[in-house]
Short mmCIF file of C-alpha atoms in Angstrom, two decimals:
data_model
loop_
_atom_site.label_atom_id
_atom_site.label_comp_id
_atom_site.label_asym_id
_atom_site.label_seq_id
_atom_site.Cartn_x
_atom_site.Cartn_y
_atom_site.Cartn_z
CA MET A 1 38.07 52.87 -119.92
CA LYS A 2 38.14 55.32 -117.01
CA GLU A 3 41.38 57.01 -116.00
CA GLY A 4 42.66 55.65 -112.71
CA TYR A 5 40.27 52.70 -112.81
CA LEU A 6 42.87 50.34 -111.36
CA GLU A 7 42.89 52.32 -108.11
CA ARG A 8 39.13 51.82 -107.80
CA ILE A 9 39.09 48.05 -108.32
CA LYS A 10 38.39 46.41 -104.99
CA LEU A 11 39.70 43.08 -103.75
CA SER A 12 36.14 42.08 -102.91
CA GLN A 13 35.23 42.53 -106.58
CA LEU A 14 38.08 40.31 -107.73
CA ARG A 15 37.30 37.71 -105.07
CA SER A 16 33.66 37.63 -106.18
CA PHE A 17 34.70 37.30 -109.84
CA VAL A 18 37.02 34.37 -109.07
CA ALA A 19 34.31 32.69 -106.96
CA VAL A 20 31.71 32.96 -109.74
CA ALA A 21 34.19 31.59 -112.27
CA GLU A 22 35.06 28.61 -110.07
CA CYS A 23 31.51 27.87 -108.87
CA GLY A 24 29.73 28.42 -112.19
CA ASN A 25 26.82 30.35 -110.67
CA PHE A 26 26.10 33.27 -108.38
CA THR A 27 24.30 31.24 -105.71
CA GLU A 28 27.19 28.87 -104.99
CA ALA A 29 29.67 31.73 -105.19
CA ALA A 30 27.71 33.65 -102.56
CA LEU A 31 27.61 30.61 -100.29
CA SER A 32 31.33 30.02 -100.65
CA LEU A 33 32.12 33.61 -99.65
CA ASN A 34 29.44 33.86 -96.95
CA VAL A 35 27.79 36.86 -98.57
CA SER A 36 24.43 37.49 -100.21
CA GLN A 37 23.81 36.75 -103.87
CA SER A 38 22.99 40.42 -104.43
CA ALA A 39 26.41 41.36 -103.02
CA ILE A 40 28.07 39.06 -105.57
CA SER A 41 25.99 40.51 -108.41
CA HIS A 42 26.82 44.06 -107.35
CA ALA A 43 30.54 43.28 -107.09
CA ILE A 44 30.64 41.75 -110.58
CA ALA A 45 28.62 44.60 -112.08
CA SER A 46 30.89 47.19 -110.44
CA LEU A 47 34.01 45.42 -111.67
CA GLU A 48 32.63 45.26 -115.21
CA GLU A 49 31.78 48.97 -115.05
CA GLU A 50 35.28 49.88 -113.91
CA LEU A 51 36.93 47.76 -116.61
CA GLY A 52 34.46 48.69 -119.32
CA VAL A 53 33.96 45.07 -120.45
CA ILE A 54 31.53 42.25 -119.75
CA LEU A 55 33.21 39.49 -117.77
CA VAL A 56 30.33 37.14 -116.99
CA ALA A 57 27.49 35.99 -119.20
CA ARG A 58 24.42 35.36 -117.06
CA GLY A 59 22.03 32.70 -118.26
CA ARG A 60 19.29 30.36 -117.18
CA HIS A 61 21.79 27.58 -116.53
CA GLY A 62 24.31 29.60 -114.55
CA ALA A 63 27.14 32.00 -115.21
CA THR A 64 29.86 31.54 -117.81
CA LEU A 65 32.88 33.71 -118.48
CA THR A 66 33.10 35.73 -121.65
CA PRO A 67 36.32 35.42 -123.67
CA VAL A 68 37.75 38.52 -121.99
CA GLY A 69 36.60 37.15 -118.64
CA GLN A 70 38.54 33.96 -119.33
CA SER A 71 41.63 36.02 -120.15
CA ILE A 72 41.36 38.06 -116.97
CA LEU A 73 40.59 35.12 -114.65
CA SER A 74 44.15 33.84 -114.25
CA HIS A 75 45.40 37.35 -113.42
CA ALA A 76 42.65 37.78 -110.82
CA GLN A 77 43.54 34.42 -109.29
CA ASP A 78 47.21 35.43 -109.13
CA ILE A 79 46.27 38.66 -107.35
CA MET A 80 44.14 36.84 -104.78
CA GLN A 81 46.90 34.31 -104.13
CA SER A 82 49.39 37.15 -103.65
CA ILE A 83 47.05 38.87 -101.19
CA ASP A 84 46.66 35.62 -99.25
CA LYS A 85 50.45 35.23 -99.13
CA ILE A 86 50.82 38.77 -97.80
CA GLY A 87 48.33 37.99 -95.06
CA HIS A 88 50.00 34.70 -94.18
CA THR A 89 53.42 36.36 -94.05
CA ALA A 90 52.09 38.98 -91.66
CA GLU A 91 50.45 36.33 -89.50
CA ALA A 92 53.65 34.30 -89.43
CA ALA A 93 55.51 37.35 -88.14
CA LYS A 94 53.16 37.45 -85.17
CA GLY A 95 54.20 33.94 -84.17
CA LEU A 96 52.06 32.23 -81.57
CA GLU A 97 51.44 35.38 -79.53
CA GLY A 98 48.51 36.26 -81.74
CA GLY A 99 47.03 35.54 -85.15
CA GLN A 100 44.09 33.36 -85.99
CA VAL A 101 42.99 29.93 -87.18
CA ARG A 102 40.03 29.78 -89.58
CA ILE A 103 38.16 26.49 -89.72
CA ALA A 104 35.58 25.35 -92.27
CA SER A 105 33.52 22.47 -90.96
CA PHE A 106 30.12 20.80 -90.88
CA ARG A 107 27.70 20.45 -87.97
CA SER A 108 28.50 17.03 -86.52
CA VAL A 109 32.25 17.70 -86.39
CA SER A 110 31.73 21.21 -85.02
CA THR A 111 29.40 19.89 -82.33
CA HIS A 112 31.08 16.68 -81.19
CA ILE A 113 34.77 16.91 -82.14
CA LEU A 114 36.02 20.48 -82.24
CA PRO A 115 35.06 21.68 -78.73
CA ALA A 116 37.52 19.31 -77.02
CA VAL A 117 40.31 20.24 -79.43
CA ILE A 118 39.65 23.96 -79.09
CA ALA A 119 39.61 23.72 -75.28
CA LYS A 120 43.05 22.09 -75.31
CA PHE A 121 44.38 24.57 -77.85
CA ARG A 122 43.00 27.63 -76.04
CA HIS A 123 44.67 26.52 -72.81
CA ALA A 124 48.06 26.45 -74.57
CA PHE A 125 47.58 29.47 -76.87
CA PRO A 126 45.01 31.86 -75.35
CA ALA A 127 45.97 34.76 -77.64
CA ILE A 128 45.15 32.96 -80.90
CA ALA A 129 41.68 33.66 -82.28
CA ILE A 130 39.68 30.74 -83.66
CA THR A 131 36.79 31.12 -86.06
CA ILE A 132 34.54 28.27 -87.20
CA THR A 133 32.16 28.45 -90.14
CA GLU A 134 29.69 25.60 -90.62
CA HIS A 135 28.64 24.70 -94.15
CA GLN A 136 25.84 22.62 -95.57
CA THR A 137 27.86 20.80 -98.22
CA LEU A 138 31.42 19.52 -98.39
CA ASP A 139 31.92 21.32 -101.72
CA ILE A 140 31.54 24.63 -99.92
CA VAL A 141 34.04 23.57 -97.24
CA GLU A 142 36.58 22.90 -99.99
CA GLN A 143 35.77 26.16 -101.76
CA GLN A 144 36.46 28.05 -98.54
CA LEU A 145 39.98 26.62 -98.55
CA ARG A 146 40.57 27.28 -102.24
CA HIS A 147 39.40 30.88 -101.91
CA GLY A 148 41.69 31.53 -98.97
CA LEU A 149 38.79 32.00 -96.55
CA ALA A 150 39.74 29.07 -94.31
CA ASP A 151 43.01 27.52 -93.20
CA ILE A 152 41.74 24.09 -92.12
CA GLY A 153 38.77 22.11 -93.38
CA PHE A 154 36.92 18.97 -92.39
CA THR A 155 35.56 16.76 -95.15
CA TYR A 156 35.16 13.14 -96.23
CA LEU A 157 38.16 11.23 -97.49
CA PRO A 158 39.51 10.65 -100.04
CA ALA A 159 39.94 14.34 -100.88
CA SER A 160 40.98 15.91 -104.17
CA SER A 161 44.66 16.18 -105.07
CA ASP A 162 44.96 19.90 -104.30
CA PHE A 163 44.62 19.13 -100.58
CA ASP A 164 46.94 17.67 -98.00
CA ALA A 165 44.74 15.32 -95.97
CA TRP A 166 44.92 12.93 -93.06
CA GLU A 167 42.30 10.74 -91.46
CA LEU A 168 40.75 11.97 -88.23
CA PHE A 169 38.35 9.10 -87.49
CA ARG A 170 35.75 6.80 -89.02
CA ASP A 171 32.07 7.22 -88.28
CA ASP A 172 29.75 4.26 -88.78
CA TYR A 173 26.19 4.51 -90.07
CA ILE A 174 23.16 3.41 -88.09
CA VAL A 175 19.49 2.94 -88.87
CA LEU A 176 17.00 4.99 -86.88
CA LEU A 177 13.56 3.41 -86.66
CA PRO A 178 10.35 5.03 -85.41
CA PRO A 179 8.93 4.17 -81.96
CA SER A 180 6.21 2.02 -83.56
CA ALA A 181 8.68 -0.24 -85.41
CA LYS A 182 8.42 -3.93 -84.50
CA GLY A 183 9.78 -7.26 -85.69
CA PHE A 184 13.14 -6.20 -87.12
CA HIS A 185 16.55 -7.79 -86.83
CA ASP A 186 19.86 -6.23 -85.86
CA PRO A 187 21.36 -5.72 -88.40
CA ILE A 188 18.08 -4.96 -90.14
CA THR A 189 17.47 -6.81 -93.41
CA TRP A 190 16.85 -5.14 -96.76
CA ASP A 191 13.26 -6.37 -96.79
CA GLU A 192 12.65 -5.02 -93.31
CA LEU A 193 14.13 -1.65 -94.21
CA LYS A 194 11.88 -1.42 -97.28
CA ARG A 195 8.84 -1.28 -94.99
CA TYR A 196 9.72 2.25 -93.97
CA PRO A 197 9.77 5.45 -95.98
CA LEU A 198 13.20 7.03 -95.63
CA ILE A 199 14.01 10.51 -94.41
CA VAL A 200 17.21 11.61 -96.14
CA THR A 201 19.42 14.62 -96.71
CA PRO A 202 19.34 16.48 -100.07
CA ALA A 203 20.83 14.87 -103.16
CA GLU A 204 24.06 16.92 -103.08
CA ASP A 205 24.83 16.06 -99.44
CA GLY A 206 27.85 13.82 -98.83
CA CYS A 207 25.89 11.30 -96.75
CA ARG A 208 23.18 11.00 -99.40
CA ILE A 209 25.78 10.43 -102.11
CA LEU A 210 27.44 7.70 -100.04
CA LEU A 211 24.13 5.94 -99.34
CA ARG A 212 23.04 6.08 -102.97
CA ARG A 213 26.36 4.60 -104.11
CA GLU A 214 26.45 1.81 -101.51
CA PHE A 215 22.79 0.88 -101.94
CA ALA A 216 23.30 0.64 -105.71
CA LYS A 217 26.13 -1.87 -105.19
CA HIS A 218 23.52 -4.21 -103.71
CA ASN A 219 20.82 -3.40 -106.28
CA GLN A 220 18.84 -1.45 -103.71
CA THR A 221 17.22 1.96 -104.06
CA LEU A 222 16.38 4.61 -101.50
CA ASN A 223 12.66 4.75 -100.75
CA VAL A 224 12.72 8.50 -100.19
CA ALA A 225 9.74 10.11 -98.47
CA PHE A 226 11.30 13.34 -97.19
CA GLU A 227 14.40 15.37 -97.99
CA VAL A 228 15.64 17.32 -94.98
CA ARG A 229 18.77 19.45 -94.61
CA GLU A 230 19.36 19.31 -90.84
CA ASP A 231 20.35 16.06 -89.11
CA SER A 232 18.51 17.01 -85.93
CA THR A 233 15.29 17.47 -87.91
CA ILE A 234 15.67 13.99 -89.41
CA VAL A 235 16.02 12.49 -85.93
CA SER A 236 12.95 14.38 -84.70
CA MET A 237 10.88 13.25 -87.68
CA VAL A 238 11.81 9.61 -87.06
CA GLY A 239 10.72 10.13 -83.47
CA GLN A 240 7.31 11.24 -84.75
CA ASP A 241 6.80 8.00 -86.75
CA LEU A 242 7.26 9.74 -90.10
CA GLY A 243 9.78 7.21 -91.38
CA ALA A 244 13.22 5.72 -90.86
CA ALA A 245 16.70 7.08 -91.52
CA VAL A 246 20.12 5.70 -92.36
CA ILE A 247 22.45 8.24 -90.84
CA ALA A 248 26.01 8.61 -89.58
CA ARG A 249 26.18 7.96 -85.84
CA LEU A 250 27.87 11.28 -85.06
CA ALA A 251 25.27 13.20 -87.06
CA ALA A 252 22.41 11.48 -85.21
CA GLN A 253 23.51 12.54 -81.73
CA PRO A 254 21.77 13.04 -79.41
CA ILE A 255 19.31 10.21 -80.12
CA PRO A 256 16.04 10.42 -78.15
CA PRO A 257 15.31 7.33 -76.03
CA HIS A 258 12.08 6.55 -77.90
CA VAL A 259 13.88 6.30 -81.28
CA GLN A 260 14.99 2.75 -82.00
CA VAL A 261 18.49 2.06 -83.30
CA CYS A 262 19.95 -0.86 -85.23
CA ARG A 263 22.71 -1.54 -87.73
CA PRO A 264 22.15 -1.32 -91.51
CA PRO A 265 22.01 -4.42 -93.74
CA ILE A 266 25.62 -3.82 -94.76
CA PRO A 267 28.40 -2.12 -92.76
CA LEU A 268 28.66 1.52 -93.77
CA GLU A 269 31.04 4.22 -92.61
CA ARG A 270 32.34 7.61 -93.60
CA THR A 271 35.98 8.59 -93.19
CA ILE A 272 36.28 12.11 -91.83
CA GLY A 273 39.54 13.87 -92.48
CA VAL A 274 41.37 17.13 -91.96
CA VAL A 275 42.45 18.97 -95.11
CA THR A 276 44.60 21.96 -95.93
CA LEU A 277 45.39 23.46 -99.31
CA VAL A 278 48.65 22.10 -100.72
CA GLU A 279 49.88 25.47 -101.98
CA ALA A 280 48.86 27.46 -98.90
CA MET A 281 51.42 29.19 -96.69
CA HIS A 282 50.38 28.29 -93.14
CA THR A 283 51.08 30.38 -90.07
CA PRO A 284 52.57 28.97 -86.86
CA ALA A 285 49.10 29.23 -85.34
CA VAL A 286 47.65 26.90 -87.99
CA TYR A 287 50.43 24.36 -87.52
CA ALA A 288 49.90 24.50 -83.77
CA PHE A 289 46.19 23.78 -84.20
CA LEU A 290 46.90 20.87 -86.55
CA ASP A 291 49.24 19.48 -83.91
CA ALA A 292 46.47 19.81 -81.31
CA LEU A 293 44.13 17.88 -83.60
CA GLN A 294 46.64 15.06 -83.97
CA THR A 295 47.41 14.82 -80.26
CA THR A 296 43.92 15.24 -78.78
CA LYS A 297 42.39 11.90 -77.85
CA LEU A 298 39.06 11.68 -79.62
CA GLU A 299 36.30 9.41 -78.44
CA PRO A 300 34.41 8.23 -81.53
CA LEU A 301 31.01 6.77 -80.76
CA LYS A 302 31.31 3.00 -81.04
CA TRP A 303 28.54 0.45 -81.38
CA ALA A 304 27.64 -0.78 -77.91
#
């Protein structure tokens, strides 16, 4: 072990190590920290070189900690939590004359909900910086909070027990049908919906999980034709007669006039909530933003 190695260990190396341990693979760890996978690999390799031990066993099915890695993990987590507390204490000292609010969100909330809240907040607290990171899965939103990279997150409720959560609004699901669709009811029937190949989000997406669960309750399966990540792409593909989609109303906006809309065979909705980490030390700026969220009048899109 090299003399003075402790002075050369970087916080970024420890943060990468903790992320890999919690995510179970380098890809998810990189996504959770908003860095490249090669940066994660380099950080882990550098940390192992400084310590003179192997911390992570890399395999075909992901990354697992070695016994010494398991022993070191809790200490690394304690260090990262202490660093976060130092940062929060410094931010708290700045009061509301500065500081920042870091938000982890997903596209439909960032597009249709946050702008109005931020406008109100910025008018009251112009010196507070706001950063928004959009993520493709809700798991990554939650990881951002757990890793101390975000103060406030938006996810589906119910949330896990390590979060304080409150409901923001409920977003109903609609069926988007191609321009050529004819002879369907509103709500559409199961048999009518089966006529169309479905355009859906990937299997790990929160909306896809909800649809799969609710369809199964009624002994129905998803007739999947395409898997698409972006909501706007799904809407465009429906508009080109490539299939139908069952999608949250907020995610579907804006809906082109030639795309037909009806209600699903059963009422479906997602509950969108605001979450913060239970153990986190929040700054006055974060509390002020949470207050702005609670007091801003939102206009959820209702069925006309």
